[in-house]
PDB file of C-alpha atoms and ligand atoms in Angstrom:
ATOM      1  CA  MET L 146     -17.822  -6.251  14.001  1.00  0.00           C
ATOM      2  CA  ALA L 147     -17.468  -2.908  12.219  1.00  0.00           C
ATOM      3  CA  LYS L 148     -17.159  -3.121   8.451  1.00  0.00           C
ATOM      4  CA  ARG L 149     -13.662  -2.374   7.209  1.00  0.00           C
ATOM      5  CA  ARG L 150     -13.725   0.546   4.769  1.00  0.00           C
ATOM      6  CA  LYS L 151     -11.798  -0.323   1.629  1.00  0.00           C
ATOM      7  CA  LEU L 152      -8.617   1.584   0.820  1.00  0.00           C
ATOM      8  CA  ILE L 153      -7.485   2.087  -2.772  1.00  0.00           C
ATOM      9  CA  ALA L 154      -3.880   3.263  -2.754  1.00  0.00           C
ATOM     10  CA  GLY L 155      -1.906   4.379  -5.804  1.00  0.00           C
ATOM     11  CA  ASN L 156       1.858   3.897  -5.704  1.00  0.00           C
ATOM     12  CA  TRP L 157       3.311   6.111  -8.404  1.00  0.00           C
ATOM     13  CA  LYS L 158       6.835   4.760  -7.776  1.00  0.00           C
ATOM     14  CA  MET L 159       9.569   6.810  -9.523  1.00  0.00           C
ATOM     15  CA  ASN L 160       7.219   8.257 -12.131  1.00  0.00           C
ATOM     16  CA  GLY L 161       6.008  11.736 -12.893  1.00  0.00           C
ATOM     17  CA  LEU L 162       7.304  15.288 -12.979  1.00  0.00           C
ATOM     18  CA  LYS L 163       5.388  18.134 -11.394  1.00  0.00           C
ATOM     19  CA  ALA L 164       3.051  19.136 -14.222  1.00  0.00           C
ATOM     20  CA  ASP L 165       1.819  15.575 -14.899  1.00  0.00           C
ATOM     21  CA  GLY L 166       1.695  14.523 -11.258  1.00  0.00           C
ATOM     22  CA  VAL L 167      -0.267  17.543 -10.081  1.00  0.00           C
ATOM     23  CA  ALA L 168      -2.627  17.272 -13.067  1.00  0.00           C
ATOM     24  CA  LEU L 169      -3.306  13.581 -12.292  1.00  0.00           C
ATOM     25  CA  ALA L 170      -3.956  14.326  -8.624  1.00  0.00           C
ATOM     26  CA  ARG L 171      -6.221  17.269  -9.497  1.00  0.00           C
ATOM     27  CA  ASP L 172      -8.161  15.082 -11.927  1.00  0.00           C
ATOM     28  CA  LEU L 173      -8.779  12.453  -9.224  1.00  0.00           C
ATOM     29  CA  ALA L 174      -9.627  15.066  -6.598  1.00  0.00           C
ATOM     30  CA  GLY L 175     -12.131  16.642  -8.999  1.00  0.00           C
ATOM     31  CA  ARG L 176     -13.822  13.290  -9.630  1.00  0.00           C
ATOM     32  CA  LEU L 177     -13.970  12.623  -5.896  1.00  0.00           C
ATOM     33  CA  ARG L 178     -15.554  16.013  -5.203  1.00  0.00           C
ATOM     34  CA  ALA L 179     -18.053  15.565  -8.048  1.00  0.00           C
ATOM     35  CA  ALA L 180     -19.007  12.129  -6.719  1.00  0.00           C
ATOM     36  CA  GLY L 181     -19.486  13.521  -3.213  1.00  0.00           C
ATOM     37  CA  GLY L 182     -16.982  10.926  -1.920  1.00  0.00           C
ATOM     38  CA  LEU L 183     -16.827   7.186  -2.481  1.00  0.00           C
ATOM     39  CA  PRO L 184     -17.446   4.114  -0.320  1.00  0.00           C
ATOM     40  CA  ALA L 185     -13.682   3.448  -0.554  1.00  0.00           C
ATOM     41  CA  GLU L 186     -10.946   5.684   0.804  1.00  0.00           C
ATOM     42  CA  LEU L 187      -8.603   6.972  -1.934  1.00  0.00           C
ATOM     43  CA  LEU L 188      -4.870   7.570  -1.533  1.00  0.00           C
ATOM     44  CA  VAL L 189      -2.036   8.533  -3.877  1.00  0.00           C
ATOM     45  CA  CYS L 190       1.644   8.075  -3.039  1.00  0.00           C
ATOM     46  CA  PRO L 191       3.678  10.310  -5.380  1.00  0.00           C
ATOM     47  CA  PRO L 192       7.473  10.519  -5.547  1.00  0.00           C
ATOM     48  CA  ALA L 193       8.873  12.524  -2.612  1.00  0.00           C
ATOM     49  CA  THR L 194       9.475  15.691  -4.634  1.00  0.00           C
ATOM     50  CA  LEU L 195       5.784  15.863  -5.584  1.00  0.00           C
ATOM     51  CA  ILE L 196       4.233  15.240  -2.177  1.00  0.00           C
ATOM     52  CA  TRP L 197       4.046  18.892  -1.229  1.00  0.00           C
ATOM     53  CA  PRO L 198       2.521  20.268  -4.476  1.00  0.00           C
ATOM     54  CA  VAL L 199       0.156  17.289  -4.777  1.00  0.00           C
ATOM     55  CA  ALA L 200      -1.021  17.683  -1.181  1.00  0.00           C
ATOM     56  CA  GLU L 201      -1.667  21.396  -1.782  1.00  0.00           C
ATOM     57  CA  ALA L 202      -3.500  20.706  -5.040  1.00  0.00           C
ATOM     58  CA  VAL L 203      -5.913  18.165  -3.506  1.00  0.00           C
ATOM     59  CA  ALA L 204      -6.418  19.762  -0.076  1.00  0.00           C
ATOM     60  CA  GLY L 205     -10.017  19.478   1.090  1.00  0.00           C
ATOM     61  CA  SER L 206     -11.031  17.017  -1.655  1.00  0.00           C
ATOM     62  CA  GLY L 207     -10.862  13.872   0.459  1.00  0.00           C
ATOM     63  CA  LEU L 208      -8.021  12.435  -1.658  1.00  0.00           C
ATOM     64  CA  ALA L 209      -5.300  11.384   0.781  1.00  0.00           C
ATOM     65  CA  VAL L 210      -1.567  11.656   0.093  1.00  0.00           C
ATOM     66  CA  GLY L 211       1.171   9.298   1.256  1.00  0.00           C
ATOM     67  CA  GLY L 212       4.899   8.634   0.976  1.00  0.00           C
ATOM     68  CA  GLN L 213       6.565   5.599  -0.578  1.00  0.00           C
ATOM     69  CA  ASP L 214       9.209   5.079   2.121  1.00  0.00           C
ATOM     70  CA  CYS L 215      10.646   6.699   5.248  1.00  0.00           C
ATOM     71  CA  HIS L 216      13.804   6.396   7.344  1.00  0.00           C
ATOM     72  CA  PRO L 217      13.594   4.597  10.711  1.00  0.00           C
ATOM     73  CA  MET L 218      15.290   7.493  12.540  1.00  0.00           C
ATOM     74  CA  ALA L 219      13.661  10.815  13.392  1.00  0.00           C
ATOM     75  CA  GLY L 220      16.586  12.824  12.025  1.00  0.00           C
ATOM     76  CA  GLY L 221      20.355  13.069  11.705  1.00  0.00           C
ATOM     77  CA  ALA L 222      23.165  12.358   9.267  1.00  0.00           C
ATOM     78  CA  HIS L 223      21.338  10.186   6.705  1.00  0.00           C
ATOM     79  CA  THR L 224      22.039  11.666   3.301  1.00  0.00           C
ATOM     80  CA  GLY L 225      19.211  11.314   0.832  1.00  0.00           C
ATOM     81  CA  ASP L 226      16.687   9.972   3.317  1.00  0.00           C
ATOM     82  CA  ILE L 227      13.367  11.388   4.487  1.00  0.00           C
ATOM     83  CA  SER L 228      11.879  11.079   7.965  1.00  0.00           C
ATOM     84  CA  ALA L 229       8.287  10.215   8.740  1.00  0.00           C
ATOM     85  CA  ALA L 230       7.773  13.616  10.366  1.00  0.00           C
ATOM     86  CA  MET L 231       8.928  15.309   7.146  1.00  0.00           C
ATOM     87  CA  LEU L 232       6.318  13.333   5.219  1.00  0.00           C
ATOM     88  CA  ALA L 233       3.633  14.275   7.740  1.00  0.00           C
ATOM     89  CA  GLU L 234       4.541  17.956   7.495  1.00  0.00           C
ATOM     90  CA  ALA L 235       4.391  17.807   3.692  1.00  0.00           C
ATOM     91  CA  GLY L 236       0.801  16.572   3.879  1.00  0.00           C
ATOM     92  CA  CYS L 237       1.041  12.778   4.172  1.00  0.00           C
ATOM     93  CA  GLY L 238      -1.219  10.691   6.352  1.00  0.00           C
ATOM     94  CA  HIS L 239       0.254   7.368   5.179  1.00  0.00           C
ATOM     95  CA  VAL L 240       3.556   5.850   4.141  1.00  0.00           C
ATOM     96  CA  ILE L 241       4.337   2.602   2.348  1.00  0.00           C
ATOM     97  CA  VAL L 242       7.068   0.565   4.066  1.00  0.00           C
ATOM     98  CA  GLY L 243       8.730  -2.673   3.000  1.00  0.00           C
ATOM     99  CA  HIS L 244       7.643  -2.587  -0.636  1.00  0.00           C
ATOM    100  CA  SER L 245       9.316  -5.507  -2.428  1.00  0.00           C
ATOM    101  CA  GLU L 246      11.201  -3.070  -4.656  1.00  0.00           C
ATOM    102  CA  ARG L 247      12.741  -1.541  -1.511  1.00  0.00           C
ATOM    103  CA  ARG L 248      13.392  -5.000  -0.048  1.00  0.00           C
ATOM    104  CA  GLN L 249      15.108  -6.068  -3.316  1.00  0.00           C
ATOM    105  CA  ASP L 250      16.803  -2.870  -4.527  1.00  0.00           C
ATOM    106  CA  HIS L 251      17.952  -1.704  -1.093  1.00  0.00           C
ATOM    107  CA  GLY L 252      18.287  -4.996   0.781  1.00  0.00           C
ATOM    108  CA  GLU L 253      15.680  -4.018   3.378  1.00  0.00           C
ATOM    109  CA  SER L 254      15.217  -6.640   6.093  1.00  0.00           C
ATOM    110  CA  ASP L 255      12.082  -7.369   8.106  1.00  0.00           C
ATOM    111  CA  ALA L 256      13.731  -5.714  11.124  1.00  0.00           C
ATOM    112  CA  LEU L 257      14.381  -2.515   9.159  1.00  0.00           C
ATOM    113  CA  VAL L 258      10.807  -2.526   7.853  1.00  0.00           C
ATOM    114  CA  ALA L 259       9.525  -2.880  11.427  1.00  0.00           C
ATOM    115  CA  ALA L 260      11.686   0.086  12.484  1.00  0.00           C
ATOM    116  CA  LYS L 261      10.344   2.162   9.598  1.00  0.00           C
ATOM    117  CA  ALA L 262       6.756   1.282  10.501  1.00  0.00           C
ATOM    118  CA  ALA L 263       7.434   2.250  14.122  1.00  0.00           C
ATOM    119  CA  ALA L 264       8.880   5.582  12.933  1.00  0.00           C
ATOM    120  CA  ALA L 265       5.760   6.137  10.842  1.00  0.00           C
ATOM    121  CA  HIS L 266       3.553   5.469  13.867  1.00  0.00           C
ATOM    122  CA  ALA L 267       5.596   7.851  16.032  1.00  0.00           C
ATOM    123  CA  ALA L 268       4.996  10.595  13.455  1.00  0.00           C
ATOM    124  CA  GLY L 269       1.263   9.895  13.397  1.00  0.00           C
ATOM    125  CA  LEU L 270       1.288   8.194   9.992  1.00  0.00           C
ATOM    126  CA  VAL L 271      -0.500   5.022   8.929  1.00  0.00           C
ATOM    127  CA  ALA L 272       2.104   2.469   7.807  1.00  0.00           C
ATOM    128  CA  ILE L 273       1.152   0.424   4.739  1.00  0.00           C
ATOM    129  CA  LEU L 274       3.357  -2.579   5.350  1.00  0.00           C
ATOM    130  CA  CYS L 275       4.055  -4.781   2.317  1.00  0.00           C
ATOM    131  CA  VAL L 276       4.675  -8.513   2.292  1.00  0.00           C
ATOM    132  CA  GLY L 277       4.730 -11.071  -0.496  1.00  0.00           C
ATOM    133  CA  GLU L 278       6.566 -14.096  -1.846  1.00  0.00           C
ATOM    134  CA  THR L 279       8.715 -14.339  -4.977  1.00  0.00           C
ATOM    135  CA  GLY L 280       7.782 -16.606  -7.861  1.00  0.00           C
ATOM    136  CA  ALA L 281      10.458 -19.115  -6.842  1.00  0.00           C
ATOM    137  CA  GLU L 282       9.128 -19.210  -3.277  1.00  0.00           C
ATOM    138  CA  ARG L 283       5.591 -19.801  -4.555  1.00  0.00           C
ATOM    139  CA  ASP L 284       6.812 -22.575  -6.874  1.00  0.00           C
ATOM    140  CA  ARG L 285       8.454 -24.257  -3.880  1.00  0.00           C
ATOM    141  CA  GLY L 286       5.143 -24.115  -1.993  1.00  0.00           C
ATOM    142  CA  GLU L 287       6.510 -21.591   0.505  1.00  0.00           C
ATOM    143  CA  ALA L 288       4.179 -18.625  -0.147  1.00  0.00           C
ATOM    144  CA  GLY L 289       2.300 -18.891   3.151  1.00  0.00           C
ATOM    145  CA  ALA L 290       5.418 -19.501   5.228  1.00  0.00           C
ATOM    146  CA  VAL L 291       7.245 -16.537   3.657  1.00  0.00           C
ATOM    147  CA  VAL L 292       4.327 -14.179   4.253  1.00  0.00           C
ATOM    148  CA  ALA L 293       3.913 -15.355   7.861  1.00  0.00           C
ATOM    149  CA  ARG L 294       7.636 -14.882   8.492  1.00  0.00           C
ATOM    150  CA  GLN L 295       7.591 -11.378   6.975  1.00  0.00           C
ATOM    151  CA  LEU L 296       4.579 -10.412   9.087  1.00  0.00           C
ATOM    152  CA  GLY L 297       6.262 -11.757  12.224  1.00  0.00           C
ATOM    153  CA  GLY L 298       9.404  -9.726  11.563  1.00  0.00           C
ATOM    154  CA  SER L 299       7.922  -6.530  10.133  1.00  0.00           C
ATOM    155  CA  ILE L 300       4.971  -5.645  12.376  1.00  0.00           C
ATOM    156  CA  PRO L 301       6.256  -3.364  15.144  1.00  0.00           C
ATOM    157  CA  ALA L 302       5.097  -3.260  18.755  1.00  0.00           C
ATOM    158  CA  GLY L 303       2.254  -0.770  19.007  1.00  0.00           C
ATOM    159  CA  ALA L 304       0.679  -1.704  15.675  1.00  0.00           C
ATOM    160  CA  THR L 305      -3.117  -1.359  15.648  1.00  0.00           C
ATOM    161  CA  ALA L 306      -5.909  -1.312  13.079  1.00  0.00           C
ATOM    162  CA  ALA L 307      -5.774   2.493  13.233  1.00  0.00           C
ATOM    163  CA  ASN L 308      -2.090   2.886  12.359  1.00  0.00           C
ATOM    164  CA  THR L 309      -1.306  -0.171  10.227  1.00  0.00           C
ATOM    165  CA  VAL L 310      -2.486  -1.554   6.895  1.00  0.00           C
ATOM    166  CA  ILE L 311      -1.028  -4.751   5.414  1.00  0.00           C
ATOM    167  CA  ALA L 312      -0.496  -5.049   1.657  1.00  0.00           C
ATOM    168  CA  TYR L 313      -0.101  -8.544   0.202  1.00  0.00           C
ATOM    169  CA  GLU L 314       1.882  -8.152  -2.994  1.00  0.00           C
ATOM    170  CA  PRO L 315       3.176 -11.358  -4.570  1.00  0.00           C
ATOM    171  CA  VAL L 316       6.422 -10.227  -6.192  1.00  0.00           C
ATOM    172  CA  TRP L 317       5.752 -12.229  -9.349  1.00  0.00           C
ATOM    173  CA  ALA L 318       2.492 -10.295  -9.912  1.00  0.00           C
ATOM    174  CA  ILE L 319       3.987  -6.786  -9.607  1.00  0.00           C
ATOM    175  CA  GLY L 320       4.220  -4.971 -12.922  1.00  0.00           C
ATOM    176  CA  THR L 321       3.950  -8.244 -14.837  1.00  0.00           C
ATOM    177  CA  GLY L 322       0.293  -8.223 -15.860  1.00  0.00           C
ATOM    178  CA  ARG L 323       0.031 -11.579 -14.060  1.00  0.00           C
ATOM    179  CA  THR L 324      -2.515 -11.293 -11.277  1.00  0.00           C
ATOM    180  CA  ALA L 325      -2.905 -13.831  -8.504  1.00  0.00           C
ATOM    181  CA  THR L 326      -6.167 -15.756  -8.869  1.00  0.00           C
ATOM    182  CA  PRO L 327      -8.979 -14.882  -6.467  1.00  0.00           C
ATOM    183  CA  ALA L 328      -8.439 -18.339  -4.893  1.00  0.00           C
ATOM    184  CA  ASP L 329      -4.718 -17.661  -4.283  1.00  0.00           C
ATOM    185  CA  VAL L 330      -5.538 -14.230  -2.893  1.00  0.00           C
ATOM    186  CA  ALA L 331      -8.262 -15.652  -0.625  1.00  0.00           C
ATOM    187  CA  GLU L 332      -5.865 -18.254   0.777  1.00  0.00           C
ATOM    188  CA  ILE L 333      -3.079 -15.806   1.629  1.00  0.00           C
ATOM    189  CA  HIS L 334      -5.414 -13.090   2.926  1.00  0.00           C
ATOM    190  CA  ALA L 335      -7.043 -15.633   5.252  1.00  0.00           C
ATOM    191  CA  LEU L 336      -3.599 -16.589   6.510  1.00  0.00           C
ATOM    192  CA  ILE L 337      -2.692 -12.926   7.048  1.00  0.00           C
ATOM    193  CA  ARG L 338      -5.984 -12.326   8.877  1.00  0.00           C
ATOM    194  CA  ALA L 339      -5.305 -15.269  11.189  1.00  0.00           C
ATOM    195  CA  GLU L 340      -1.789 -13.973  11.933  1.00  0.00           C
ATOM    196  CA  LEU L 341      -3.132 -10.473  12.639  1.00  0.00           C
ATOM    197  CA  VAL L 342      -5.841 -11.770  14.959  1.00  0.00           C
ATOM    198  CA  ARG L 343      -3.243 -13.896  16.762  1.00  0.00           C
ATOM    199  CA  ARG L 344      -0.764 -11.030  17.120  1.00  0.00           C
ATOM    200  CA  LEU L 345      -2.884  -7.890  17.619  1.00  0.00           C
ATOM    201  CA  GLU L 346      -5.855  -7.046  19.791  1.00  0.00           C
ATOM    202  CA  THR L 347      -7.391  -5.162  16.840  1.00  0.00           C
ATOM    203  CA  GLY L 348      -6.259  -7.728  14.253  1.00  0.00           C
ATOM    204  CA  SER L 349      -9.751  -8.367  12.930  1.00  0.00           C
ATOM    205  CA  ALA L 350     -10.091  -4.678  11.993  1.00  0.00           C
ATOM    206  CA  VAL L 351      -6.720  -4.260  10.227  1.00  0.00           C
ATOM    207  CA  ARG L 352      -7.166  -3.683   6.509  1.00  0.00           C
ATOM    208  CA  ILE L 353      -5.409  -6.083   4.129  1.00  0.00           C
ATOM    209  CA  LEU L 354      -4.807  -4.795   0.593  1.00  0.00           C
ATOM    210  CA  TYR L 355      -3.977  -6.872  -2.460  1.00  0.00           C
ATOM    211  CA  GLY L 356      -1.377  -5.546  -4.900  1.00  0.00           C
ATOM    212  CA  GLY L 357       0.047  -6.848  -8.158  1.00  0.00           C
ATOM    213  CA  SER L 358      -1.256  -5.886 -11.619  1.00  0.00           C
ATOM    214  CA  VAL L 359      -4.598  -4.618 -10.327  1.00  0.00           C
ATOM    215  CA  LYS L 360      -6.507  -2.756 -13.049  1.00  0.00           C
ATOM    216  CA  GLY L 361     -10.041  -1.665 -13.814  1.00  0.00           C
ATOM    217  CA  ALA L 362     -10.845  -4.938 -15.547  1.00  0.00           C
ATOM    218  CA  ASN L 363      -9.888  -7.253 -12.641  1.00  0.00           C
ATOM    219  CA  ALA L 364     -10.545  -5.023  -9.630  1.00  0.00           C
ATOM    220  CA  GLY L 365     -14.185  -6.005  -9.133  1.00  0.00           C
ATOM    221  CA  ALA L 366     -13.378  -9.717  -8.832  1.00  0.00           C
ATOM    222  CA  LEU L 367     -10.390  -9.122  -6.536  1.00  0.00           C
ATOM    223  CA  MET L 368     -12.208  -6.655  -4.271  1.00  0.00           C
ATOM    224  CA  ALA L 369     -15.009  -9.193  -3.770  1.00  0.00           C
ATOM    225  CA  VAL L 370     -12.631 -11.776  -2.244  1.00  0.00           C
ATOM    226  CA  PRO L 371     -13.124 -12.217   1.513  1.00  0.00           C
ATOM    227  CA  ASP L 372     -10.550 -10.316   3.598  1.00  0.00           C
ATOM    228  CA  VAL L 373      -9.515  -8.142   0.650  1.00  0.00           C
ATOM    229  CA  ASP L 374      -9.950  -4.639   2.029  1.00  0.00           C
ATOM    230  CA  GLY L 375      -8.600  -2.680  -0.913  1.00  0.00           C
ATOM    231  CA  ALA L 376      -5.744  -2.509  -3.376  1.00  0.00           C
ATOM    232  CA  LEU L 377      -2.217  -1.182  -3.695  1.00  0.00           C
ATOM    233  CA  VAL L 378      -1.949  -0.176  -7.338  1.00  0.00           C
ATOM    234  CA  GLY L 379       1.222   0.616  -9.282  1.00  0.00           C
ATOM    235  CA  GLY L 380       1.043   1.017 -13.062  1.00  0.00           C
ATOM    236  CA  ALA L 381      -2.709   1.536 -13.264  1.00  0.00           C
ATOM    237  CA  SER L 382      -2.560   4.343 -10.676  1.00  0.00           C
ATOM    238  CA  LEU L 383      -0.770   6.538 -13.232  1.00  0.00           C
ATOM    239  CA  LYS L 384      -3.877   6.677 -15.422  1.00  0.00           C
ATOM    240  CA  ALA L 385      -6.827   8.592 -13.977  1.00  0.00           C
ATOM    241  CA  ASP L 386      -9.465   6.506 -15.795  1.00  0.00           C
ATOM    242  CA  GLU L 387      -7.952   3.170 -14.692  1.00  0.00           C
ATOM    243  CA  PHE L 388      -7.436   4.262 -11.100  1.00  0.00           C
ATOM    244  CA  TRP L 389     -10.945   5.680 -10.930  1.00  0.00           C
ATOM    245  CA  ALA L 390     -12.358   2.425 -12.353  1.00  0.00           C
ATOM    246  CA  ILE L 391     -10.589   0.514  -9.562  1.00  0.00           C
ATOM    247  CA  ALA L 392     -11.758   3.018  -6.936  1.00  0.00           C
ATOM    248  CA  THR L 393     -15.363   2.746  -8.035  1.00  0.00           C
ATOM    249  CA  SER L 394     -15.307  -1.062  -8.240  1.00  0.00           C
ATOM    250  CA  CYS L 395     -15.582  -1.254  -4.444  1.00  0.00           C
ATOM    251  CA  PRO L 396     -19.034  -1.650  -2.930  1.00  0.00           C
TER     252      PRO L 396
HETATM  253  P1  PGA B 522       1.557  -2.942 -10.241  1.00  0.00           P
HETATM  254  O1  PGA B 522       2.398  -2.574  -8.923  1.00  0.00           O
HETATM  255  O2  PGA B 522       0.141  -2.549  -9.964  1.00  0.00           O
HETATM  256  O3  PGA B 522       2.198  -2.121 -11.333  1.00  0.00           O
HETATM  257  O4  PGA B 522       1.717  -4.407 -10.455  1.00  0.00           O
HETATM  258  C1  PGA B 522       1.876  -2.816  -7.646  1.00  0.00           C
HETATM  259  C2  PGA B 522       2.825  -2.338  -6.596  1.00  0.00           C
HETATM  260  O5  PGA B 522       4.035  -2.523  -6.729  1.00  0.00           O
HETATM  261  O6  PGA B 522       2.376  -1.750  -5.583  1.00  0.00           O
END
């Protein structure tokens, strides 16, 4: 079986104005050029307003650019929303869908997340589809069941290893400094792998990222866990040194 190339994705969330965002992206692109590329693939997902200038600033460097969300429809009367095709035109190759902050803040259901992922696929984007249990669900022993249910409801027809990445992000580990232990991560990633293999012809090749308080200091241990094919990084992706340390922790 082909080795899955690791993907290190930075989710900037609602942070950064143009000068800082472009400078951060340029810094990373410069490091990537100087290194002649890395074993891992590198991606940044800036706020929507910065996608275009960031994509222009890093063009040709190998640093990929993605969106943080898209609308399920291709166009129409949807004030404030952005379509997958708009992201693609602005320079994105990826889009995050179903992040827990979207699921919580905007009440996004599994069905809506599946529709967004399908829209991403139709526009030629890779959907980074997020799943993960809350702290209360973990305490009740329901982590595996919640993740399996989210996968069942959020993976659209037509998903393949080429157009879909899964991100396991336990909600209680996001932005808290509390990271899941390598044993917890191994257990859930194995469960996700089994679900993917059961559901998709190319399930064994789909990349599964871990997210939740990943930083330079813990990345090496997390990236060495079986079936961890990269990281989705929030806070630490806003600091070039931290993000680079995570990126270079991958063999
Ligand atoms: P964090 O966020 O790295 O700040 O915990 C991860 C995420 O929400 O993707």
